[in-house]
PDB file of C-alpha atoms in Angstrom:
ATOM      1  CA  UNK A   1     125.665 116.103 108.741  1.00  0.00           C
ATOM      2  CA  UNK A   2     124.889 118.192 105.641  1.00  0.00           C
ATOM      3  CA  UNK A   3     121.706 120.406 105.538  1.00  0.00           C
ATOM      4  CA  UNK A   4     120.358 121.172 102.080  1.00  0.00           C
ATOM      5  CA  UNK A   5     117.214 123.043 101.121  1.00  0.00           C
ATOM      6  CA  UNK A   6     116.187 121.091  98.173  1.00  0.00           C
ATOM      7  CA  UNK A   7     112.593 121.739  97.066  1.00  0.00           C
ATOM      8  CA  UNK A   8     112.785 119.343  94.131  1.00  0.00           C
ATOM      9  CA  UNK A   9     113.639 116.409  96.440  1.00  0.00           C
ATOM     10  CA  UNK A  10     110.867 117.325  98.893  1.00  0.00           C
ATOM     11  CA  UNK A  11     108.375 117.700  96.048  1.00  0.00           C
ATOM     12  CA  UNK A  12     109.270 114.306  94.531  1.00  0.00           C
ATOM     13  CA  UNK A  13     108.973 112.619  98.034  1.00  0.00           C
ATOM     14  CA  UNK A  14     105.741 114.051  99.357  1.00  0.00           C
ATOM     15  CA  UNK A  15     103.939 116.117  96.658  1.00  0.00           C
ATOM     16  CA  UNK A  16     100.533 115.411  98.218  1.00  0.00           C
ATOM     17  CA  UNK A  17     101.570 116.983 101.479  1.00  0.00           C
ATOM     18  CA  UNK A  18     102.924 120.235 100.135  1.00  0.00           C
ATOM     19  CA  UNK A  19      99.705 122.003  99.695  1.00  0.00           C
ATOM     20  CA  UNK A  20      99.756 124.795 102.371  1.00  0.00           C
ATOM     21  CA  UNK A  21     102.976 123.419 103.923  1.00  0.00           C
ATOM     22  CA  UNK A  22     106.319 125.173 103.648  1.00  0.00           C
ATOM     23  CA  UNK A  23     109.260 122.991 103.285  1.00  0.00           C
ATOM     24  CA  UNK A  24     111.810 123.442 106.201  1.00  0.00           C
ATOM     25  CA  UNK A  25     114.989 121.465 105.390  1.00  0.00           C
ATOM     26  CA  UNK A  26     116.187 118.136 104.013  1.00  0.00           C
ATOM     27  CA  UNK A  27     118.716 116.539 106.151  1.00  0.00           C
ATOM     28  CA  UNK A  28     121.091 114.393 104.217  1.00  0.00           C
ATOM     29  CA  UNK A  29     122.104 111.693 106.619  1.00  0.00           C
ATOM     30  CA  UNK A  30     124.257 109.068 104.960  1.00  0.00           C
ATOM     31  CA  UNK A  31     122.186 106.347 103.335  1.00  0.00           C
ATOM     32  CA  UNK A  32     118.733 107.932 104.069  1.00  0.00           C
ATOM     33  CA  UNK A  33     117.339 111.426 103.519  1.00  0.00           C
ATOM     34  CA  UNK A  34     114.925 112.729 106.280  1.00  0.00           C
ATOM     35  CA  UNK A  35     112.372 115.393 105.238  1.00  0.00           C
ATOM     36  CA  UNK A  36     111.299 117.704 107.959  1.00  0.00           C
ATOM     37  CA  UNK A  37     108.229 119.956 107.196  1.00  0.00           C
ATOM     38  CA  UNK A  38     107.028 122.870 109.177  1.00  0.00           C
ATOM     39  CA  UNK A  39     104.385 121.773 111.599  1.00  0.00           C
ATOM     40  CA  UNK A  40     105.003 118.063 111.147  1.00  0.00           C
ATOM     41  CA  UNK A  41     105.520 116.096 114.306  1.00  0.00           C
ATOM     42  CA  UNK A  42     109.025 114.973 115.024  1.00  0.00           C
ATOM     43  CA  UNK A  43     109.973 111.464 113.648  1.00  0.00           C
ATOM     44  CA  UNK A  44     111.316 109.120 116.233  1.00  0.00           C
ATOM     45  CA  UNK A  45     114.826 107.640 116.040  1.00  0.00           C
ATOM     46  CA  UNK A  46     115.290 103.928 115.512  1.00  0.00           C
ATOM     47  CA  UNK A  47     116.471 103.545 119.193  1.00  0.00           C
ATOM     48  CA  UNK A  48     113.404 105.495 120.490  1.00  0.00           C
ATOM     49  CA  UNK A  49     111.168 103.196 118.472  1.00  0.00           C
ATOM     50  CA  UNK A  50     112.770 100.015 119.738  1.00  0.00           C
ATOM     51  CA  UNK A  51     112.546 101.194 123.336  1.00  0.00           C
ATOM     52  CA  UNK A  52     108.923 102.163 123.049  1.00  0.00           C
ATOM     53  CA  UNK A  53     108.035  98.835 121.300  1.00  0.00           C
ATOM     54  CA  UNK A  54     108.666  97.110 124.587  1.00  0.00           C
ATOM     55  CA  UNK A  55     105.487  98.635 126.001  1.00  0.00           C
ATOM     56  CA  UNK A  56     103.438  97.223 122.950  1.00  0.00           C
ATOM     57  CA  UNK A  57     104.030  93.527 122.900  1.00  0.00           C
ATOM     58  CA  UNK A  58     101.125  92.808 120.445  1.00  0.00           C
ATOM     59  CA  UNK A  59     102.471  95.278 117.863  1.00  0.00           C
ATOM     60  CA  UNK A  60     105.398  94.989 115.379  1.00  0.00           C
ATOM     61  CA  UNK A  61     107.336  97.573 113.299  1.00  0.00           C
ATOM     62  CA  UNK A  62     109.378  97.797 110.245  1.00  0.00           C
ATOM     63  CA  UNK A  63     110.891 101.137 111.505  1.00  0.00           C
ATOM     64  CA  UNK A  64     108.509 103.218 109.292  1.00  0.00           C
ATOM     65  CA  UNK A  65     105.097 102.075 110.679  1.00  0.00           C
ATOM     66  CA  UNK A  66     103.540 100.250 113.587  1.00  0.00           C
ATOM     67  CA  UNK A  67     101.409  97.078 112.856  1.00  0.00           C
ATOM     68  CA  UNK A  68      98.720  95.288 114.791  1.00  0.00           C
ATOM     69  CA  UNK A  69      96.553  92.371 113.721  1.00  0.00           C
ATOM     70  CA  UNK A  70      93.703  90.803 115.641  1.00  0.00           C
ATOM     71  CA  UNK A  71      91.370  87.943 114.785  1.00  0.00           C
ATOM     72  CA  UNK A  72      87.835  88.015 116.020  1.00  0.00           C
ATOM     73  CA  UNK A  73      85.012  85.427 116.206  1.00  0.00           C
ATOM     74  CA  UNK A  74      83.252  86.818 113.241  1.00  0.00           C
ATOM     75  CA  UNK A  75      82.727  89.834 110.962  1.00  0.00           C
ATOM     76  CA  UNK A  76      80.391  91.624 113.284  1.00  0.00           C
ATOM     77  CA  UNK A  77      83.009  91.519 116.122  1.00  0.00           C
ATOM     78  CA  UNK A  78      85.670  92.700 113.763  1.00  0.00           C
ATOM     79  CA  UNK A  79      83.610  95.719 112.604  1.00  0.00           C
ATOM     80  CA  UNK A  80      82.542  96.491 116.218  1.00  0.00           C
ATOM     81  CA  UNK A  81      86.340  96.653 117.119  1.00  0.00           C
ATOM     82  CA  UNK A  82      86.940  99.113 114.167  1.00  0.00           C
ATOM     83  CA  UNK A  83      84.095 101.229 115.382  1.00  0.00           C
ATOM     84  CA  UNK A  84      85.682 101.402 118.804  1.00  0.00           C
ATOM     85  CA  UNK A  85      88.749 102.981 117.194  1.00  0.00           C
ATOM     86  CA  UNK A  86      86.794 106.136 116.085  1.00  0.00           C
ATOM     87  CA  UNK A  87      86.835 107.946 119.425  1.00  0.00           C
ATOM     88  CA  UNK A  88      90.557 107.561 120.347  1.00  0.00           C
ATOM     89  CA  UNK A  89      91.574 108.315 116.850  1.00  0.00           C
ATOM     90  CA  UNK A  90      89.449 111.488 116.656  1.00  0.00           C
ATOM     91  CA  UNK A  91      90.674 112.580 120.117  1.00  0.00           C
ATOM     92  CA  UNK A  92      94.213 112.482 118.930  1.00  0.00           C
ATOM     93  CA  UNK A  93      93.475 113.733 115.431  1.00  0.00           C
ATOM     94  CA  UNK A  94      95.462 110.720 114.193  1.00  0.00           C
ATOM     95  CA  UNK A  95      93.985 107.889 112.274  1.00  0.00           C
ATOM     96  CA  UNK A  96      95.093 104.302 111.471  1.00  0.00           C
ATOM     97  CA  UNK A  97      95.072 102.570 108.144  1.00  0.00           C
ATOM     98  CA  UNK A  98      92.602  99.766 108.565  1.00  0.00           C
ATOM     99  CA  UNK A  99      92.136  96.473 106.618  1.00  0.00           C
ATOM    100  CA  UNK A 100      89.285  94.082 107.388  1.00  0.00           C
ATOM    101  CA  UNK A 101      89.335  90.486 106.067  1.00  0.00           C
ATOM    102  CA  UNK A 102      86.086  88.959 107.418  1.00  0.00           C
ATOM    103  CA  UNK A 103      87.066  88.358 111.044  1.00  0.00           C
ATOM    104  CA  UNK A 104      90.625  89.804 111.038  1.00  0.00           C
ATOM    105  CA  UNK A 105      91.494  93.446 111.446  1.00  0.00           C
ATOM    106  CA  UNK A 106      94.960  94.786 110.467  1.00  0.00           C
ATOM    107  CA  UNK A 107      96.071  98.244 111.537  1.00  0.00           C
ATOM    108  CA  UNK A 108      99.026 100.356 110.306  1.00  0.00           C
ATOM    109  CA  UNK A 109     100.089 103.485 112.118  1.00  0.00           C
ATOM    110  CA  UNK A 110     102.500 106.035 110.681  1.00  0.00           C
ATOM    111  CA  UNK A 111     102.587 109.775 110.603  1.00  0.00           C
ATOM    112  CA  UNK A 112     102.467 110.592 106.899  1.00  0.00           C
ATOM    113  CA  UNK A 113     103.574 114.263 107.411  1.00  0.00           C
ATOM    114  CA  UNK A 114     106.678 113.100 109.176  1.00  0.00           C
ATOM    115  CA  UNK A 115     107.334 110.240 106.808  1.00  0.00           C
ATOM    116  CA  UNK A 116     107.657 107.770 109.664  1.00  0.00           C
ATOM    117  CA  UNK A 117     106.784 106.922 113.255  1.00  0.00           C
ATOM    118  CA  UNK A 118     106.152 109.771 115.823  1.00  0.00           C
ATOM    119  CA  UNK A 119     104.897 110.134 119.303  1.00  0.00           C
ATOM    120  CA  UNK A 120     101.347 110.190 117.914  1.00  0.00           C
ATOM    121  CA  UNK A 121     101.605 106.729 116.684  1.00  0.00           C
ATOM    122  CA  UNK A 122     102.708 105.324 119.961  1.00  0.00           C
ATOM    123  CA  UNK A 123      99.943 107.263 121.774  1.00  0.00           C
ATOM    124  CA  UNK A 124      97.198 105.787 119.468  1.00  0.00           C
ATOM    125  CA  UNK A 125      98.790 102.306 119.576  1.00  0.00           C
ATOM    126  CA  UNK A 126      98.622 102.500 123.394  1.00  0.00           C
ATOM    127  CA  UNK A 127      95.022 103.549 123.436  1.00  0.00           C
ATOM    128  CA  UNK A 128      94.247 100.745 121.005  1.00  0.00           C
ATOM    129  CA  UNK A 129      95.964  98.226 123.098  1.00  0.00           C
ATOM    130  CA  UNK A 130      93.874  99.353 126.090  1.00  0.00           C
ATOM    131  CA  UNK A 131      90.747  98.663 123.993  1.00  0.00           C
ATOM    132  CA  UNK A 132      91.740  95.034 123.410  1.00  0.00           C
ATOM    133  CA  UNK A 133      92.160  94.077 127.040  1.00  0.00           C
TER     134      UNK A 133
END
């Protein structure tokens, strides 16, 4: 594994996150570069993600984000569900990307600072799953 401090690469990948954040290192790992920033949560490995997905049967992943979609009876129920996400998201200081299509709510979880899935994503997904039972 080669470690390279490459500020230009970091700036090109995540310019919106560099305000007040000091780059740590860029890990060049074969086909994919991983950016690690000071203070960012640790990104989980593919194996860790696959193992943790076993506990979230209603969720899917593309390896970069966690996804959940639920259909409700109507718009009011869908919005009520979205409102129920506020407290757990605020408790963790971690917030889902939310899309509402009338009676269907789609969630996407990823840790933007880590450029992928972290423990925070799984903690919030677990709390959301408990809300839907």
